[in-house]
Coordinates of C-alpha atoms in Angstrom, one line a residue:
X1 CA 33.2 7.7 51.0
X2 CA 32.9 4.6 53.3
X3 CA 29.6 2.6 52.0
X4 CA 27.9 3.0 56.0
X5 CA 27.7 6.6 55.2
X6 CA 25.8 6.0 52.9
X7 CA 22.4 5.9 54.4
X8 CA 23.3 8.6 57.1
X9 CA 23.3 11.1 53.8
X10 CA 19.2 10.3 53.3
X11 CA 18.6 10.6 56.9
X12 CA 18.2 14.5 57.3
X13 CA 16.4 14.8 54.0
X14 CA 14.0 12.0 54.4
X15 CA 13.3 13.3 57.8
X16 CA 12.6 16.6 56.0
X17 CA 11.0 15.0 53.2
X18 CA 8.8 12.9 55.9
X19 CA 7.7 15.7 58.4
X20 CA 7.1 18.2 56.3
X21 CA 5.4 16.9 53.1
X22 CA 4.0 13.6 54.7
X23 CA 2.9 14.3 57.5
X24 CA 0.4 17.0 56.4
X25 CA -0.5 14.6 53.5
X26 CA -1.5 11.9 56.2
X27 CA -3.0 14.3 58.4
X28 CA -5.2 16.0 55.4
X29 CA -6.2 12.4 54.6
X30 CA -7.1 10.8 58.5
X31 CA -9.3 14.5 58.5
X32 CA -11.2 13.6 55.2
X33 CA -11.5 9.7 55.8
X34 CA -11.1 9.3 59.7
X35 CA -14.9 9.6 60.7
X36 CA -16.4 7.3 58.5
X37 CA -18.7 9.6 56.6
X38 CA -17.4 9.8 53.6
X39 CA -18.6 7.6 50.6
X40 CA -15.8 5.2 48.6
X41 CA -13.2 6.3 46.5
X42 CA -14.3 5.6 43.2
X43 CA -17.6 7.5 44.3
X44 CA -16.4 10.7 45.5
X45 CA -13.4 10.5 42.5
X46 CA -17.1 10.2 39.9
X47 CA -18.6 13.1 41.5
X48 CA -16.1 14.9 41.2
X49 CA -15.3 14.5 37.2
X50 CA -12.2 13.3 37.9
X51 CA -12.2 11.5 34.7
X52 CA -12.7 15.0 33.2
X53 CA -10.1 16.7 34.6
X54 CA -7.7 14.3 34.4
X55 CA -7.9 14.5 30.4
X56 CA -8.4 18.0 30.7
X57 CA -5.3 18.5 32.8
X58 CA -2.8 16.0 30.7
X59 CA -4.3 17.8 27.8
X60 CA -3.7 21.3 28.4
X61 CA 0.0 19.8 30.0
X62 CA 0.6 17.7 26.8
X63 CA -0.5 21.5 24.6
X64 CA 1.4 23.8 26.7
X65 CA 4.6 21.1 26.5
X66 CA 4.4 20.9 22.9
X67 CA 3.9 25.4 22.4
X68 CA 7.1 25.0 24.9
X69 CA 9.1 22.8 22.6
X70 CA 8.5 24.9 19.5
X71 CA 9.7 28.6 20.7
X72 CA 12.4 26.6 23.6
X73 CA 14.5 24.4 21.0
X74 CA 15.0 27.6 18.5
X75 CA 16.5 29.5 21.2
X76 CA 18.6 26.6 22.5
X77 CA 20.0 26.2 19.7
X78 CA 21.0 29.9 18.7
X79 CA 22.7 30.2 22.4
X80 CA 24.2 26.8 21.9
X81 CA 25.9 27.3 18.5
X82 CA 26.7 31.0 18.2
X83 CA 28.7 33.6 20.2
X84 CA 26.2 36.4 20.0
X85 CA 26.9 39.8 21.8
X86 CA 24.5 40.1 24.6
X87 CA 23.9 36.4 25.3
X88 CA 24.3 36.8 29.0
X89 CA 21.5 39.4 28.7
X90 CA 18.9 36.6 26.6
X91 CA 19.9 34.5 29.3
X92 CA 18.5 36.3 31.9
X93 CA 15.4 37.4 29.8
X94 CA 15.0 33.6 29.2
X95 CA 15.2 32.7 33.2
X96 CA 13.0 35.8 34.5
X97 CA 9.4 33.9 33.9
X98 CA 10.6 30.2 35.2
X99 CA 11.3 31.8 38.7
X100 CA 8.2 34.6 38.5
X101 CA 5.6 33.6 40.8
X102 CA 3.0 32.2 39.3
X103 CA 0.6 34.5 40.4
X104 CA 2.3 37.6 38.9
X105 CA 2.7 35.6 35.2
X106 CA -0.8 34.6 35.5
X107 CA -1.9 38.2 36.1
X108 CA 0.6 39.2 33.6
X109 CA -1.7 37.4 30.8
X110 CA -4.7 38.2 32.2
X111 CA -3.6 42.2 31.2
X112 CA -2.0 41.6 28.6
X113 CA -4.7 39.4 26.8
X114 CA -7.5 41.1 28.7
X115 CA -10.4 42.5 26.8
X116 CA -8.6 45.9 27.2
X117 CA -5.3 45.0 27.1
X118 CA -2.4 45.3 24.0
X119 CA -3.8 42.3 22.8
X120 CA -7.2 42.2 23.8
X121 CA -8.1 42.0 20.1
X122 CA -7.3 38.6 19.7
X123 CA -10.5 37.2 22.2
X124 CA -8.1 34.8 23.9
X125 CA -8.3 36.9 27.6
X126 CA -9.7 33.6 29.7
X127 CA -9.4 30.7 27.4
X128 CA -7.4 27.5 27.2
X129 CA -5.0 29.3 24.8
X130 CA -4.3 32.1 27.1
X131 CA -2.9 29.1 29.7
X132 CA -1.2 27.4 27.3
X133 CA 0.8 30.8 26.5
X134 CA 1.0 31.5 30.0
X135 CA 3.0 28.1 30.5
X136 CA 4.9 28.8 27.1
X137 CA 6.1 31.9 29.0
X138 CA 6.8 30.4 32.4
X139 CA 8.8 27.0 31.2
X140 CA 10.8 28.2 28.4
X141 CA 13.9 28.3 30.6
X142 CA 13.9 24.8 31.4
X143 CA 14.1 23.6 27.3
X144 CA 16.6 26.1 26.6
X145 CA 18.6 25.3 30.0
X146 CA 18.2 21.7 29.2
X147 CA 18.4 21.3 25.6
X148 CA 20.9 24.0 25.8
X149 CA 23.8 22.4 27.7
X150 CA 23.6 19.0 26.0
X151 CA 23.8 20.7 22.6
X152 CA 26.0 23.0 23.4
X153 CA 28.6 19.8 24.1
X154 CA 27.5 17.5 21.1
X155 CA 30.6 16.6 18.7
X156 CA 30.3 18.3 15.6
X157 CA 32.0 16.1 13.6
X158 CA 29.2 13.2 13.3
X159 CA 27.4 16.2 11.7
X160 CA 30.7 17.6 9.5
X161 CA 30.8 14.0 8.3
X162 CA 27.4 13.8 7.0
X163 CA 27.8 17.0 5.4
X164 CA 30.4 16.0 3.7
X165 CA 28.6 13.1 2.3
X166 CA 26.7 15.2 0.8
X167 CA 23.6 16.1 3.3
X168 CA 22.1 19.8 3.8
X169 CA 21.4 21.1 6.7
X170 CA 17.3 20.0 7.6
X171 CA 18.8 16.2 7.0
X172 CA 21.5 16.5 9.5
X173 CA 19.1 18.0 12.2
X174 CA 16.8 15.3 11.6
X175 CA 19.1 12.5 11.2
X176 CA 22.0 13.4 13.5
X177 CA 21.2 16.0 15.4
X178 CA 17.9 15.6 17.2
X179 CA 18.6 11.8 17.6
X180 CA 21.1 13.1 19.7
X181 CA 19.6 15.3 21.7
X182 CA 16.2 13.5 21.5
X183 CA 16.7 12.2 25.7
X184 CA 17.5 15.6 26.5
X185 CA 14.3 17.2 24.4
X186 CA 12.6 14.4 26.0
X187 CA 14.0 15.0 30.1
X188 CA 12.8 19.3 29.2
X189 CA 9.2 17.8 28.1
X190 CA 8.7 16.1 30.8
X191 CA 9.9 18.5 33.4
X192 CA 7.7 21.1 31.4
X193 CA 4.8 18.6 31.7
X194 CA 4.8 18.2 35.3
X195 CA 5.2 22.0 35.9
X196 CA 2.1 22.9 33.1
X197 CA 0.0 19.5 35.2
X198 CA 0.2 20.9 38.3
X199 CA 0.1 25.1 37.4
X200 CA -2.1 26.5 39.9
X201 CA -1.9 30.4 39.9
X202 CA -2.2 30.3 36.0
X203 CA -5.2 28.1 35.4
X204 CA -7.1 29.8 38.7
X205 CA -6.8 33.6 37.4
X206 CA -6.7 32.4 33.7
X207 CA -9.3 29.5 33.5
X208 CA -11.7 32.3 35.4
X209 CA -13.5 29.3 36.8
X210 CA -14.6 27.6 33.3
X211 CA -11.1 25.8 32.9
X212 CA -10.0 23.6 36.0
X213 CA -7.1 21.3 36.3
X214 CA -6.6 18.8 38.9
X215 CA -4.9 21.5 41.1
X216 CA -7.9 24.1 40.9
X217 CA -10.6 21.7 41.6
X218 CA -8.7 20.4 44.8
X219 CA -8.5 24.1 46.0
X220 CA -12.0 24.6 44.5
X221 CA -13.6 21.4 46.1
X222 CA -11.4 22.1 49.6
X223 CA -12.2 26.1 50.2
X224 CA -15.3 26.8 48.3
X225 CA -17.5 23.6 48.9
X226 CA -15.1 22.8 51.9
X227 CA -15.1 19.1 50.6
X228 CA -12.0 17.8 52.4
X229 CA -12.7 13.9 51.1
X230 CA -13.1 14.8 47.4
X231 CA -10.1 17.1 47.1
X232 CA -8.0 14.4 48.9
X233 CA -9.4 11.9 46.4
X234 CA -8.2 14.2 43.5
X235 CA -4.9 15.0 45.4
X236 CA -4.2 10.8 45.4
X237 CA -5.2 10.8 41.5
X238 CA -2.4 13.6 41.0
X239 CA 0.2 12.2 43.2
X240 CA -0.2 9.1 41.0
X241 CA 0.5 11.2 37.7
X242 CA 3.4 13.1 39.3
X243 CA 4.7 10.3 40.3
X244 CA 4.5 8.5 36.9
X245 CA 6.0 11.8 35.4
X246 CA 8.6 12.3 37.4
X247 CA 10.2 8.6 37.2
X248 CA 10.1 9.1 33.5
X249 CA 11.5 12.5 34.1
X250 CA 14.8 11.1 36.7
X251 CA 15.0 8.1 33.7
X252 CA 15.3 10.5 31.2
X253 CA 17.5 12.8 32.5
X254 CA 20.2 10.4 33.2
X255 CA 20.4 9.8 29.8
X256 CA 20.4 13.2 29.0
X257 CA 23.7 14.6 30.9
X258 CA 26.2 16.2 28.4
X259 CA 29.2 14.9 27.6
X260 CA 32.5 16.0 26.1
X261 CA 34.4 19.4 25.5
X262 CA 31.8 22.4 24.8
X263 CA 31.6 22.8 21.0
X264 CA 33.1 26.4 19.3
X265 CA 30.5 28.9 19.4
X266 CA 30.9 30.8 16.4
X267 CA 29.4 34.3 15.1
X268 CA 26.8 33.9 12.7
X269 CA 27.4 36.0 9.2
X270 CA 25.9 36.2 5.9
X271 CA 22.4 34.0 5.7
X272 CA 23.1 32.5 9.1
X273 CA 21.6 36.5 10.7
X274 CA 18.1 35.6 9.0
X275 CA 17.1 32.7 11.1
X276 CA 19.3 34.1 14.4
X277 CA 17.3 37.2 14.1
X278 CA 13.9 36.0 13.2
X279 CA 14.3 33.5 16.4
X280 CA 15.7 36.4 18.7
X281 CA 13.3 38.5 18.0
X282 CA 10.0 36.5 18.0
X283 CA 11.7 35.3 21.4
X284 CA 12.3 39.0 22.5
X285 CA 8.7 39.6 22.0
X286 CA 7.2 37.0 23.5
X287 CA 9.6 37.4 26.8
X288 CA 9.3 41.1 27.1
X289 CA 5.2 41.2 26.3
X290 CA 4.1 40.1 29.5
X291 CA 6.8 42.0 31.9
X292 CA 6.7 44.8 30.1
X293 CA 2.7 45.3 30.8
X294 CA 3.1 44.6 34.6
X295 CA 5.5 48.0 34.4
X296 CA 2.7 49.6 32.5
X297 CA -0.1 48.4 34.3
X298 CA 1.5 49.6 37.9
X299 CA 2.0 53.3 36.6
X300 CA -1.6 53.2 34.6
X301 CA -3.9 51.0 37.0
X302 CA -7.2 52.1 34.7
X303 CA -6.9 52.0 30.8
X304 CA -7.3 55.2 29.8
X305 CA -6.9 56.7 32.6
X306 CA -3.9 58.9 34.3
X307 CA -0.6 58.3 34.6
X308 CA -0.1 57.8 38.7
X309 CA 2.4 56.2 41.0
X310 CA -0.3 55.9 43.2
X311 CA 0.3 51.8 43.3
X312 CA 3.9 52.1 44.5
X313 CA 3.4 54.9 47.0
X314 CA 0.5 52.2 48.3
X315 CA 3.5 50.0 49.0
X316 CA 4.3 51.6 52.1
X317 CA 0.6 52.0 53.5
X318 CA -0.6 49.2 55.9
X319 CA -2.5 46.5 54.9
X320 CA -3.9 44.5 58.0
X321 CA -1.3 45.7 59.8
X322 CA 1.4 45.7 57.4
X323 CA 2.9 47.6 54.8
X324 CA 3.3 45.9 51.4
X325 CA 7.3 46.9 51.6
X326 CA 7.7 45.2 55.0
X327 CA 5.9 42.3 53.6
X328 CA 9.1 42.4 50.9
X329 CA 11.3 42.6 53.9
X330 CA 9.9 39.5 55.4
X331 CA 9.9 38.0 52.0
X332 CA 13.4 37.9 51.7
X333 CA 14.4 37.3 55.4
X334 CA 12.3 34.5 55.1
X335 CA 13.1 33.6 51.1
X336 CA 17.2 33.4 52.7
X337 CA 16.4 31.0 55.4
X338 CA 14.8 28.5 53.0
X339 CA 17.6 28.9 50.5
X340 CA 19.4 27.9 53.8
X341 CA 17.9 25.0 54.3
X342 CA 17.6 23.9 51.0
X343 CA 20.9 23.9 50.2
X344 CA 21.9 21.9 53.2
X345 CA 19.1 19.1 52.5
X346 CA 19.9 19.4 49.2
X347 CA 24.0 18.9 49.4
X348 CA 23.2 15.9 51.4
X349 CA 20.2 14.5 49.2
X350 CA 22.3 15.2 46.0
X351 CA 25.3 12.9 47.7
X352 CA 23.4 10.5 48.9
X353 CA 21.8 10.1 45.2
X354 CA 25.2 10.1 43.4
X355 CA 26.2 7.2 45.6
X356 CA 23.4 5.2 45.4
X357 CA 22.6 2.5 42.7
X358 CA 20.0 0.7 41.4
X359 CA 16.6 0.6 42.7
X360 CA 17.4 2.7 45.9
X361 CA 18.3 5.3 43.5
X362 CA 15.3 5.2 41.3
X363 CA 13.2 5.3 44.2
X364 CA 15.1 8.2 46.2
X365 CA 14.9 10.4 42.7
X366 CA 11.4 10.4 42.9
X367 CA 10.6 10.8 46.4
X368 CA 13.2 13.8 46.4
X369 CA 11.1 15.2 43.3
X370 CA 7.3 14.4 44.6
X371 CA 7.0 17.9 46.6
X372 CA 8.3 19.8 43.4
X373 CA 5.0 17.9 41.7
X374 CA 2.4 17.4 44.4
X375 CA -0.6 20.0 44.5
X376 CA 1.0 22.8 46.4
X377 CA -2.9 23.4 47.6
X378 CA -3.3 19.6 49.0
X379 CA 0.1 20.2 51.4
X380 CA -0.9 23.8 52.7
X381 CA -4.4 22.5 53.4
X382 CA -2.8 19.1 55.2
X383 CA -0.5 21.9 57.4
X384 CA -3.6 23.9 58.2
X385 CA -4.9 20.6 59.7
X386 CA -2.0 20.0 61.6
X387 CA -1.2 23.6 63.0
X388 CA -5.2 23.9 64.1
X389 CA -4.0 21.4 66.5
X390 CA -0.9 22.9 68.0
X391 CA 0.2 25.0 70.4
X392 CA 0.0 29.1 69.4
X393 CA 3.5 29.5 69.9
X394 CA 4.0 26.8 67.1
X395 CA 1.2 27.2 64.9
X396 CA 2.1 31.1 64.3
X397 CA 5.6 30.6 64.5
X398 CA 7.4 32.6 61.5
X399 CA 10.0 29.7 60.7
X400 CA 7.0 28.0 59.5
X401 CA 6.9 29.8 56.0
X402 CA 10.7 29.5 55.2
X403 CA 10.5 26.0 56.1
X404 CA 7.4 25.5 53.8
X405 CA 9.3 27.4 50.4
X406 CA 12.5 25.2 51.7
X407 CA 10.2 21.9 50.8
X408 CA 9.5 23.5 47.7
X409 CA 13.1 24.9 46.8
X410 CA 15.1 21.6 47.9
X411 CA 14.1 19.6 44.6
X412 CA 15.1 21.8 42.7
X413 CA 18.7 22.4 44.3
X414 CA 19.0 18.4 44.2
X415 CA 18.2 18.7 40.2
X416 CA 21.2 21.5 39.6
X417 CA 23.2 19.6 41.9
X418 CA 23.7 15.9 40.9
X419 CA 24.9 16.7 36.9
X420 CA 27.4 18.9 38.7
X421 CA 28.5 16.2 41.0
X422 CA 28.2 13.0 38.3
X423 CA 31.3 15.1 36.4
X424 CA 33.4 14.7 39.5
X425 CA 36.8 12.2 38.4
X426 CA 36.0 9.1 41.0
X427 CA 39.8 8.1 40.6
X428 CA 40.6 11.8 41.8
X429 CA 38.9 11.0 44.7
X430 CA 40.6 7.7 45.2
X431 CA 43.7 9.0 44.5
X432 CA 43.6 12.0 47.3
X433 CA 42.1 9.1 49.6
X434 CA 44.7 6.9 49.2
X435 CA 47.5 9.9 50.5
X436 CA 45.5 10.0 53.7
X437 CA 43.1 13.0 53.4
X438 CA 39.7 12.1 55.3
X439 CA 36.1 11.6 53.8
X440 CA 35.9 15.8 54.2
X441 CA 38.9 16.8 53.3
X442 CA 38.7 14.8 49.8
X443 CA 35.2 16.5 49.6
X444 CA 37.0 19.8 49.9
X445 CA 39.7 19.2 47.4
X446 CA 38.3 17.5 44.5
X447 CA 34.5 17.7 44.7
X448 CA 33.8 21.4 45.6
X449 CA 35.9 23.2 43.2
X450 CA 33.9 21.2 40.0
X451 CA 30.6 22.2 41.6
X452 CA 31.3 25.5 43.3
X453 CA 29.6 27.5 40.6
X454 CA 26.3 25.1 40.5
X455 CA 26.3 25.7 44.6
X456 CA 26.0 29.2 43.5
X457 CA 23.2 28.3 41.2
X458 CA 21.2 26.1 43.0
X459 CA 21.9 29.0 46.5
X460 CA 20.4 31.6 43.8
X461 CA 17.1 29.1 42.2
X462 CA 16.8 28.2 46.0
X463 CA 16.2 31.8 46.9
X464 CA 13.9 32.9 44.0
X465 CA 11.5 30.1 44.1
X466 CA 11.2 30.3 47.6
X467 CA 10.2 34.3 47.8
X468 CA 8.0 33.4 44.5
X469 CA 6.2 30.5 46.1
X470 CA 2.5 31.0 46.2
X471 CA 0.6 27.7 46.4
X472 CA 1.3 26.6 50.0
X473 CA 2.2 29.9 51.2
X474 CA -0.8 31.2 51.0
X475 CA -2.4 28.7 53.4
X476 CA 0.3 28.8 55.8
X477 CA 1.0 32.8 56.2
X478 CA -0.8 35.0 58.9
X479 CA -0.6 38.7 59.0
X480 CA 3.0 39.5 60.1
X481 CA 3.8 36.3 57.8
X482 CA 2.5 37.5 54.8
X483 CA 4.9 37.3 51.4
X484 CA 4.4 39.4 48.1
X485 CA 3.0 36.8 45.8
X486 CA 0.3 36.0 48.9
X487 CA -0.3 40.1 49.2
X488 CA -0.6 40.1 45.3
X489 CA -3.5 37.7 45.6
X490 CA -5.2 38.8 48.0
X491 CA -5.0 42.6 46.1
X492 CA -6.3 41.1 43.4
X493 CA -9.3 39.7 45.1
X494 CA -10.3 43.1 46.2
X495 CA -12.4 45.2 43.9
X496 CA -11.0 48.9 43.1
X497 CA -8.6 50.2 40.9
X498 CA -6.1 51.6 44.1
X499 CA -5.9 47.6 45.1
X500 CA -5.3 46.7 41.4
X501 CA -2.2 49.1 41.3
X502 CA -1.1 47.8 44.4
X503 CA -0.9 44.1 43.1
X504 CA 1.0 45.9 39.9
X505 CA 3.5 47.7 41.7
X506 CA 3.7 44.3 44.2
X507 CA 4.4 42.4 40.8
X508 CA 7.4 45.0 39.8
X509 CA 8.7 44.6 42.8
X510 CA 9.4 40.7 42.3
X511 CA 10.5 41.2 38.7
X512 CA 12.8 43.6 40.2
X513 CA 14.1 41.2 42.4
X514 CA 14.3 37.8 40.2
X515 CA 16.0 39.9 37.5
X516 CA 18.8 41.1 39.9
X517 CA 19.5 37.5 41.5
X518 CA 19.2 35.6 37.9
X519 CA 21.9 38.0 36.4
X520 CA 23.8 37.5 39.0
X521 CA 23.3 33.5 38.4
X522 CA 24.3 34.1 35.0
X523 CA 27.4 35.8 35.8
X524 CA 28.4 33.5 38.3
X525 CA 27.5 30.3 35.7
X526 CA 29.1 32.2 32.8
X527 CA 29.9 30.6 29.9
X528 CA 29.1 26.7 32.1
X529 CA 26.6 24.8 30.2
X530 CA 24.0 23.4 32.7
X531 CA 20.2 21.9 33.2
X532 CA 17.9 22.7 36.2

C-alpha cells in the first residue's frame, strides 16, 4: 500500500475515537471546571482519598491478576499440549465469563457466596476475596487465549534437548519453558490488570459500598454526592494508570506474538491423566459454579422456597413500557449495529497500525486501547452532559447506544486483528503488486484469506461485548433504549423477590446468548491458535 494512504487509514477511527470518547471527556471536564468554583486539583484529588483508592485499586488489580495467573496458565497449558476429547467444549466454558456482562458475573458471586447461597459458609459474600474471585472468573479467558496460542507454537526441541541432558520436567518449565513464554504471561497480566483496575459492575454489587476502586468512587462521587469536579479528578488519575498499563500492555504484546508451526498435541496416558484431570476439574468447577447458580437462582428466586418460572414468564410483562424480551430484541438489533461499526473502525485502525512504525505506532496502540480502559462511568456521564444540550431528536436518538458499545467493542476487534494481519507474507503482497493488481485487489487475494477466520472472531467478540456492555450504557439508554444488563440492574435495585427472579431469568438469558455466539467462535477458530 502506497505510504499517503497511510494516514487516510487513522482518519475514520480517530474521528471515531475523537467524537465519541473525547469529546464527552472534554465536555464532562469544561462542566466540572468551567465556572470557577471548584477548588485545585490536588485538593479535591485529597478529599477524595485518592491516594487510598489508588493503592486500593492497583492492589486488588495486582491480587485478582496474580489468582488469574495461577488457575489461567494450568489450563493453557493442558489445551496447548494435549488433544483432549471435548476441547472445543472447555473452550467455550473458558470464554463464557470474559464476555458475561459484568453485572450478571458480579450478581453471579453475590448468590453464589451470599450468606445463603452454596457457599455461603465460607463468610466471603461482600469481601475483597469475593472480587478477587469474581475477576479470577471473568479474565480467565484472556491467560488461557494468550498464553495458550504462544505455547501452543513453542519448538519443542529446546525442551527435548534439555531433557536429554538429563533435566526433569519442573527444570525445563522453569528454565526453558516459562522464559519463553514469560512476554506472553506478561502481555495476559497486564491485560488482566487493566480489566480487574477498572471492573465496575463487580466491585459495586460485590464491595457493597465498603470496597471502592477508582471506578466506583467516580460513579459514587458523580451520582450520589453529584460531585462532578471530584469524579473528573479521579477519572484524570485513572486515565493516567490506564494509560501507563496499556503502553506496557501494546509493548508487551509485540513481543509476545507466536511464532512457528503449532506443536503436536498429543493424548495424555498413564501419569500424564493425574495432573490433566486434577487441572480440568478444579477448572470445571470453578467455571460452572457461578453459571450454574444464575440457572438455579431464576427457577428458585427465594432459598427455600418453591420451584417457579415466575421470573421468565416476568420476561414478557412490561417494565416502564417495555417487556424485558423486547428489551433482548433491542439488545441485539442494537448489539449488531455496533459489531457493524466496530469491525469497520477496527479493519481500518488495525491497518493503519500494521503499517505504521515507530513512535506513531506506539502512540496509535494506546489511543486505540484508552476507551477499552477509561472508566466506562466518566464517558456515560461526559455524554449525558453533551446530550442535555441537544436537540430531542438527537439526544433520544436509538443509534446512540450501538454507537456507544461500538466505542467499547472496537479495541478489542483492533487487538484480534493485528496478530492476524502481522502473519501476512509482505513479499506476497509485493509479488501480486508487482503483476498489476491494485491496492484492493492485493487486499483481497493475499491478506483476507490469512485473517478471514479472526474477522469472524473479532465480528463474534464485537457482538458479545457490545450486548454485555453495562458501564456507559446505563447512562445513555432511555426507556425504549433500554438493554438486558441495564434492565438487570435496575431489577436488582428494586426490592422483592418477583424483581429478583426477573434479573435471574434476565441473566439466563445472556448466558444463553454468549454461549451460542462463543461456540460458534470456536468452531469457526477451530484448531487456530490466537490471543484477544
Amino acid at each position: 500500500m502506497p505510504t499517503f494512504a497511510l494516514p487516510l487509514l487513522f482518519v475514520l477511527p480517530l474521528l471515531f475515537v475523537a467524537v465519541m470518547f473525547g469529546w464527552p471527556l472534554l465536555a464532562l471536564a469544561a462542566r466540572a471546571f468551567g465556572d470557577g468554583a471548584s477548588t485545585d486539583l490536588p485538593q479535591l484529588l485529597s478529599d477524595a482519598n485518592a491516594a487510598d483508592l489508588l493503592w486500593f485499586t492497583i492492589a486488588q488489580a495486582a491480587a485478582s491478576t496474580a489468582a488469574t495467573l495461577v488457575i489461567g496458565l494450568p489450563i493453557a497449558w493442558v489445551l496447548a499440549t494435549y488433544e483432549l476429547r471435548g476441547a472445543l467444549a472447555l473452550r467455550v466454558i473458558v470464554t463464557i465469563p470474559f464476555v458475561l456482562p459484568t453485572v450478571v458475573v458480579g450478581v453471579a458471586f453475590s448468590v453464589l457466596l451470599g450468606d445463603r447461597g452454596p457457599l455461603g459458609w465460607l463468610g466471603i459474600g461482600a469481601s475483597l476475596w469475593a472480587i478477587i474471585l469474581a475477576h479470577m472468573f471473568f479474565n480467565i479467558a484472556v491467560v488461557v487465549r494468550t498464553v495458550g496460542s504462544v505455547w501452543a507454537q513453542l519448538d519443542p526441541r529446546a525442551e527435548q534437548a534439555a531433557r536429554t541432558l538429563g533435566a526433569n520436567r519442573w527444570r525445563v518449565l522453569r528454565t526453558v519453558t516459562l522464559p519463553a513464554l514469560a512476554p506472553a504471561i506478561a502481555s495476559a497480566a497486564s491485560v488482566v490488570f487493566l480489566f480487574c483496575a477498572t471492573s465496575f459492575g463487580v466491585v459495586l454489587i460485590l464491595g457493597a459500598g465498603r470496597y471502592n476502586t477508582l471506578e466506583t468512587e467516580i460513579y459514587r462521587q458523580a451520582i450520589g454526592f453529584f460531585k462532578l469536579p471530584a469524579a473528573v479528578a479521579l477519572s484524570m488519575v485513572q486515565i493516567v494508570v490506564v494509560a501507563v498499563v496499556v503502553t506496557v500492555s501494546a509493548l508487551l504484546s509485540r513481543r509476545a506474538r507466536a511464532a512457528g508451526a503449532p506443536r503436536r498435541r498429543r493424548k495424555p496416558h498413564g501419569r500424564q491423566w493425574l495432573p490433566v484431570a486434577a487441572i480440568l476439574t478444579v477448572s470445571l468447577v470453578i467455571l460452572i459454579a457461578p453459571p450454574a447458580v444464575l440457572l438455579w437462582r431464576s427457577v428458585r428466586p427465594t432459598v427455600g422456597g418453591s420451584w417457579n418460572l415466575d421470573g421468565y414468564r416476568a420476561l414478557f410483562e412490561s417494565v416502564n413500557g417495555q417487556t424485558p424480551w423486547q428489551s433482548m430484541q433491542y439488545s441485539l438489533i442494537s448489539a449488531t449495529w455496533a459489531m457493524v461499526i466496530a469491525m469497520v473502525l477496527g479493519l481500518l485502525g488495525a491497518l493503519a497500525l500494521v503499517r505504521a512504525r515507530g513512535v506513531l505506532a506506539g502512540a496509535a496502540t494506546v489511543v486505540a486501547m484508552l476507551p477499552l480502559g477509561v472508566s466506562a462511568v466518566t464517558v456515560g456521564l461526559g455524554y449525558l452532559v453533551i446530550l442535555t444540550g441537544m436537540p430531542r431528536e438527537i439526544s433520544t436518538s436509538p443509534a446512540i447506544v450501538p454507537a456507544v458499545q461500538a466505542l467499547i467493542a472496537c479495541p478489542l476487534v483492533i487487538r484480534i486483528l493485528v496478530p492476524a494481519m502481522g502473519l501476512v507474507d509482505d513479499r506476497l503482497r509485493q509479488a501480486t503488486a508487482t503483476l498489476g493488481a491494485r491496492p484492493l485487489r492485493v487486499w483481497w487475494t493475499v491478506d483476507l484469506p490469512v485473517i478471514k477466520r479472526a474477522l469472524c472472531a473479532a465480528a463474534g467478540f464485537a457482538f458479545v461485548i457490545a450486548i454485555g456492555e453495562f458501564g456507559a450504557t446505563s447512562f445513555v439508554a432511555r426507556p425504549d433504549t433500554t438493554t438486558v444488563p441495564v434492565l438487570i440492574g435496575a431489577s436488582l435495585a428494586k426490592p422483592g423477590s418477583g424483581n429478583f427472579a426477573t434479573a435471574m431469568a434476565c441473566s439466563v438469558m445472556m448466558l444463553v446468548v454468549t454461549a451460542a455466539v462463543v461456540a460458534l467462535i470456536e468452531v469457526v477458530r477451530k484448531d487456530e491458535g490466537g490471543e484477544f
